[in-house]
Amino acid sequence: MTAADDHNDDVALAGEYALHLLDAEARRAFEDRLNNEPALRILVSEWDAHFISLSDEFTPVVPPAMMKARIEDVLFPKAAKARSEFSLWRVVLGAGFAAALGLAVLVALPPANVPDPFTPSFTAELAAEDQSLVVLASFAPDVGVLRIDRQAGEARQGRVLELWLIADGATAPVSLGVLPADAATNITLPADLIDAIAGGTLAISDEPIGGSTTGAPTGDVLAAGVVVSI
């Protein structure tokens, strides 16, 4: 082999070394030569500079935050397992501590009296003449909630009870919806009806399943009452 061939081989080896393409044995042998051959070190430096210049054309990309941990998990699986078990115990112990702390606070502190945000300013009693249907209504304008408490009576089989508002001075009623089977319920009024309820009249009619389809009561008006301030 000529000196030129030797040089060409060293150039290729230096390039492979710079790219970490040599196997472990070949890499150790090459590094032994690097310690004694300045010319070989120059070749490696030239290859490094060449490869680094190629990166100028690349757009930097920030790796995902978990990338380092994933690489370490692959390279050091035992350490990853120990770290995972430690994290699990931290979660368990942390949750246990939080639960114990919460229980201690509940035991140490007396139950707080949480005020009911529903503070009614208006009320109405809707009652049939024979008291077969009695409904108490209370309204809190601050939150726009109408609370219904059916104290007696219920809808007939296959029928529903529908609630209506006849505002003071209005010529037609407005449906406030079908009352549920539950005796007590809250109805949130739309903003345009909050002011209309004061001084108006609430009424309940007997309607088919789903309620009136005409926008007005189609069945008997079973009970009615005037809304008054408390």
Short mmCIF file of C-alpha atoms in Angstrom, two decimals:
data_model
loop_
_atom_site.label_atom_id
_atom_site.label_comp_id
_atom_site.label_asym_id
_atom_site.label_seq_id
_atom_site.Cartn_x
_atom_site.Cartn_y
_atom_site.Cartn_z
CA MET A 1 0.00 0.00 0.00
CA THR A 2 1.38 3.42 -0.95
CA ALA A 3 1.59 6.49 1.26
CA ALA A 4 -1.29 7.98 -0.73
CA ASP A 5 -3.42 4.92 0.03
CA ASP A 6 -2.53 5.19 3.72
CA HIS A 7 -3.57 8.82 3.70
CA ASN A 8 -6.87 8.04 1.97
CA ASP A 9 -7.59 5.31 4.52
CA ASP A 10 -6.84 7.67 7.40
CA VAL A 11 -9.11 10.34 5.91
CA ALA A 12 -11.96 7.83 5.75
CA LEU A 13 -11.23 6.53 9.26
CA ALA A 14 -11.14 10.06 10.64
CA GLY A 15 -14.52 10.78 9.03
CA GLU A 16 -16.03 7.58 10.44
CA TYR A 17 -14.57 8.39 13.85
CA ALA A 18 -16.06 11.90 13.76
CA LEU A 19 -19.46 10.40 12.91
CA HIS A 20 -19.13 7.69 15.62
CA LEU A 21 -19.45 4.95 13.01
CA LEU A 22 -16.55 2.80 14.23
CA ASP A 23 -17.23 -0.21 16.40
CA ALA A 24 -15.78 -0.28 19.93
CA GLU A 25 -12.58 -2.17 19.01
CA ALA A 26 -11.81 -0.05 15.94
CA ARG A 27 -12.53 3.12 17.89
CA ARG A 28 -10.08 2.21 20.67
CA ALA A 29 -7.39 1.41 18.13
CA PHE A 30 -7.96 4.70 16.33
CA GLU A 31 -7.82 6.67 19.59
CA ASP A 32 -4.50 4.98 20.42
CA ARG A 33 -3.15 6.37 17.14
CA LEU A 34 -4.59 9.82 17.88
CA ASN A 35 -2.40 10.07 20.96
CA ASN A 36 0.75 9.63 18.87
CA GLU A 37 -0.14 11.05 15.42
CA PRO A 38 -0.74 14.81 15.22
CA ALA A 39 -1.62 14.56 11.52
CA LEU A 40 -4.48 12.20 12.39
CA ARG A 41 -5.79 14.64 14.96
CA ILE A 42 -5.80 17.36 12.28
CA LEU A 43 -7.88 15.13 9.99
CA VAL A 44 -10.47 14.57 12.75
CA SER A 45 -10.60 18.31 13.45
CA GLU A 46 -11.17 19.02 9.76
CA TRP A 47 -13.98 16.44 9.61
CA ASP A 48 -15.59 17.94 12.76
CA ALA A 49 -15.47 21.41 11.25
CA HIS A 50 -16.96 20.09 8.01
CA PHE A 51 -19.85 18.29 9.69
CA ILE A 52 -20.55 21.24 11.98
CA SER A 53 -20.81 23.55 8.96
CA LEU A 54 -23.53 21.32 7.52
CA SER A 55 -25.72 22.10 10.50
CA ASP A 56 -25.89 25.76 9.48
CA GLU A 57 -28.62 24.79 7.02
CA PHE A 58 -30.78 23.16 9.69
CA THR A 59 -33.57 24.96 11.55
CA PRO A 60 -33.10 24.55 15.31
CA VAL A 61 -35.86 22.49 16.94
CA VAL A 62 -36.45 22.49 20.68
CA PRO A 63 -36.75 18.85 21.82
CA PRO A 64 -39.81 17.83 23.86
CA ALA A 65 -39.41 18.29 27.60
CA MET A 66 -39.69 14.53 28.18
CA MET A 67 -37.04 13.59 25.59
CA LYS A 68 -34.13 13.55 28.06
CA ALA A 69 -36.07 11.36 30.49
CA ARG A 70 -37.02 8.94 27.71
CA ILE A 71 -33.41 8.63 26.56
CA GLU A 72 -32.30 7.96 30.12
CA ASP A 73 -35.04 5.35 30.50
CA VAL A 74 -33.66 3.50 27.46
CA LEU A 75 -30.01 3.79 28.48
CA PHE A 76 -30.51 3.19 32.20
CA PRO A 77 -33.65 1.04 32.66
CA LYS A 78 -32.86 0.09 36.26
CA ALA A 79 -32.54 3.72 37.30
CA ALA A 80 -35.76 4.54 35.44
CA LYS A 81 -37.62 1.78 37.29
CA ALA A 82 -36.32 3.00 40.64
CA ARG A 83 -37.26 6.58 39.76
CA SER A 84 -40.75 5.47 38.71
CA GLU A 85 -41.28 3.54 41.93
CA PHE A 86 -40.04 6.51 43.96
CA SER A 87 -42.42 8.86 42.09
CA LEU A 88 -45.31 6.47 42.69
CA TRP A 89 -44.59 6.36 46.41
CA ARG A 90 -44.35 10.15 46.47
CA VAL A 91 -47.80 10.38 44.87
CA VAL A 92 -49.26 7.81 47.29
CA LEU A 93 -47.67 9.39 50.33
CA GLY A 94 -48.58 12.89 49.13
CA ALA A 95 -52.20 11.88 48.58
CA GLY A 96 -52.30 10.23 51.99
CA PHE A 97 -50.86 13.32 53.63
CA ALA A 98 -53.35 15.57 51.84
CA ALA A 99 -56.27 13.34 52.89
CA ALA A 100 -55.04 13.27 56.49
CA LEU A 101 -54.60 17.04 56.50
CA GLY A 102 -58.07 17.54 55.06
CA LEU A 103 -59.59 15.23 57.67
CA ALA A 104 -57.74 17.07 60.44
CA VAL A 105 -59.09 20.39 59.21
CA LEU A 106 -62.64 19.02 59.09
CA VAL A 107 -62.32 17.69 62.62
CA ALA A 108 -60.71 20.84 64.01
CA LEU A 109 -63.02 23.38 62.40
CA PRO A 110 -66.77 23.63 63.08
CA PRO A 111 -69.03 23.36 60.01
CA ALA A 112 -69.40 26.73 58.35
CA ASN A 113 -72.84 28.19 57.82
CA VAL A 114 -72.87 28.68 54.06
CA PRO A 115 -75.52 31.26 53.18
CA ASP A 116 -78.11 30.32 50.60
CA PRO A 117 -77.63 32.68 47.61
CA PHE A 118 -81.38 32.44 46.99
CA THR A 119 -82.97 35.41 48.79
CA PRO A 120 -86.55 35.89 47.58
CA SER A 121 -88.17 39.31 47.36
CA PHE A 122 -91.48 38.17 45.87
CA THR A 123 -93.90 35.34 46.53
CA ALA A 124 -97.18 33.94 45.21
CA GLU A 125 -99.61 31.21 46.25
CA LEU A 126 -101.26 29.32 43.43
CA ALA A 127 -104.21 27.29 44.70
CA ALA A 128 -107.22 25.61 43.16
CA GLU A 129 -110.62 26.47 44.68
CA ASP A 130 -110.88 23.00 46.19
CA GLN A 131 -107.22 23.00 47.29
CA SER A 132 -106.58 19.97 45.07
CA LEU A 133 -103.53 21.81 43.75
CA VAL A 134 -101.47 24.12 45.95
CA VAL A 135 -98.17 25.61 44.79
CA LEU A 136 -96.01 28.18 46.57
CA ALA A 137 -93.72 30.29 44.40
CA SER A 138 -90.90 32.57 45.54
CA PHE A 139 -88.71 34.73 43.35
CA ALA A 140 -85.20 36.14 43.89
CA PRO A 141 -84.62 38.87 41.28
CA ASP A 142 -80.90 39.16 42.12
CA VAL A 143 -80.27 35.70 40.68
CA GLY A 144 -83.35 35.51 38.46
CA VAL A 145 -84.53 32.28 40.06
CA LEU A 146 -88.17 31.30 40.63
CA ARG A 147 -88.48 28.56 43.24
CA ILE A 148 -91.55 26.30 42.97
CA ASP A 149 -92.82 24.20 45.88
CA ARG A 150 -95.84 22.04 45.03
CA GLN A 151 -97.45 21.27 48.36
CA ALA A 152 -100.55 19.45 47.11
CA GLY A 153 -101.75 17.86 43.88
CA GLU A 154 -100.05 16.59 40.77
CA ALA A 155 -100.60 16.27 37.04
CA ARG A 156 -103.24 13.82 35.80
CA GLN A 157 -102.18 10.59 34.11
CA GLY A 158 -100.85 11.36 30.64
CA ARG A 159 -100.91 15.12 31.27
CA VAL A 160 -98.47 17.75 32.60
CA LEU A 161 -98.63 20.97 34.57
CA GLU A 162 -97.41 24.07 32.73
CA LEU A 163 -96.53 27.33 34.47
CA TRP A 164 -97.47 30.69 32.96
CA LEU A 165 -96.70 34.34 33.73
CA ILE A 166 -99.19 37.07 32.96
CA ALA A 167 -97.25 40.29 33.46
CA ASP A 168 -99.04 43.32 34.90
CA GLY A 169 -100.78 45.06 31.97
CA ALA A 170 -99.97 42.26 29.50
CA THR A 171 -102.68 40.84 27.26
CA ALA A 172 -101.20 37.37 26.79
CA PRO A 173 -99.49 34.84 29.08
CA VAL A 174 -95.88 33.70 28.67
CA SER A 175 -94.93 30.08 29.32
CA LEU A 176 -92.33 29.49 32.02
CA GLY A 177 -92.10 25.82 31.15
CA VAL A 178 -93.55 22.46 32.12
CA LEU A 179 -93.23 21.64 35.82
CA PRO A 180 -91.28 18.46 36.55
CA ALA A 181 -92.68 15.54 38.51
CA ASP A 182 -90.59 16.62 41.51
CA ALA A 183 -92.52 18.67 44.04
CA ALA A 184 -89.76 21.28 44.33
CA THR A 185 -87.83 22.86 41.47
CA ASN A 186 -86.00 26.04 40.50
CA ILE A 187 -86.68 27.89 37.27
CA THR A 188 -84.16 30.43 35.96
CA LEU A 189 -86.03 33.21 34.18
CA PRO A 190 -84.66 34.93 31.07
CA ALA A 191 -83.45 38.49 31.65
CA ASP A 192 -86.45 40.06 29.90
CA LEU A 193 -88.88 38.46 32.36
CA ILE A 194 -87.10 39.32 35.63
CA ASP A 195 -88.71 42.77 35.86
CA ALA A 196 -92.04 41.55 34.45
CA ILE A 197 -92.75 39.11 37.27
CA ALA A 198 -93.28 41.77 39.98
CA GLY A 199 -97.01 42.47 40.27
CA GLY A 200 -97.82 39.84 37.65
CA THR A 201 -99.90 36.69 37.95
CA LEU A 202 -98.65 33.10 37.91
CA ALA A 203 -100.96 30.40 36.64
CA ILE A 204 -100.83 26.64 36.11
CA SER A 205 -102.68 24.90 33.30
CA ASP A 206 -103.40 21.28 32.46
CA GLU A 207 -101.57 20.40 29.21
CA PRO A 208 -100.68 17.38 27.05
CA ILE A 209 -97.27 15.72 27.40
CA GLY A 210 -94.61 18.20 26.28
CA GLY A 211 -96.72 21.24 27.09
CA SER A 212 -98.82 23.60 25.03
CA THR A 213 -97.95 23.84 21.35
CA THR A 214 -99.88 27.05 20.71
CA GLY A 215 -98.05 29.51 22.99
CA ALA A 216 -101.14 29.79 25.19
CA PRO A 217 -102.91 27.49 27.65
CA THR A 218 -104.91 24.80 25.84
CA GLY A 219 -106.30 23.01 28.90
CA ASP A 220 -107.99 24.08 32.09
CA VAL A 221 -106.30 26.70 34.26
CA LEU A 222 -106.06 24.79 37.55
CA ALA A 223 -104.57 27.43 39.85
CA ALA A 224 -103.43 31.06 39.82
CA GLY A 225 -101.97 33.63 42.18
CA VAL A 226 -100.74 37.22 42.18
CA VAL A 227 -97.03 37.87 42.75
CA VAL A 228 -96.55 40.17 45.75
CA SER A 229 -93.45 41.59 47.41
CA ILE A 230 -92.34 40.13 50.71
#
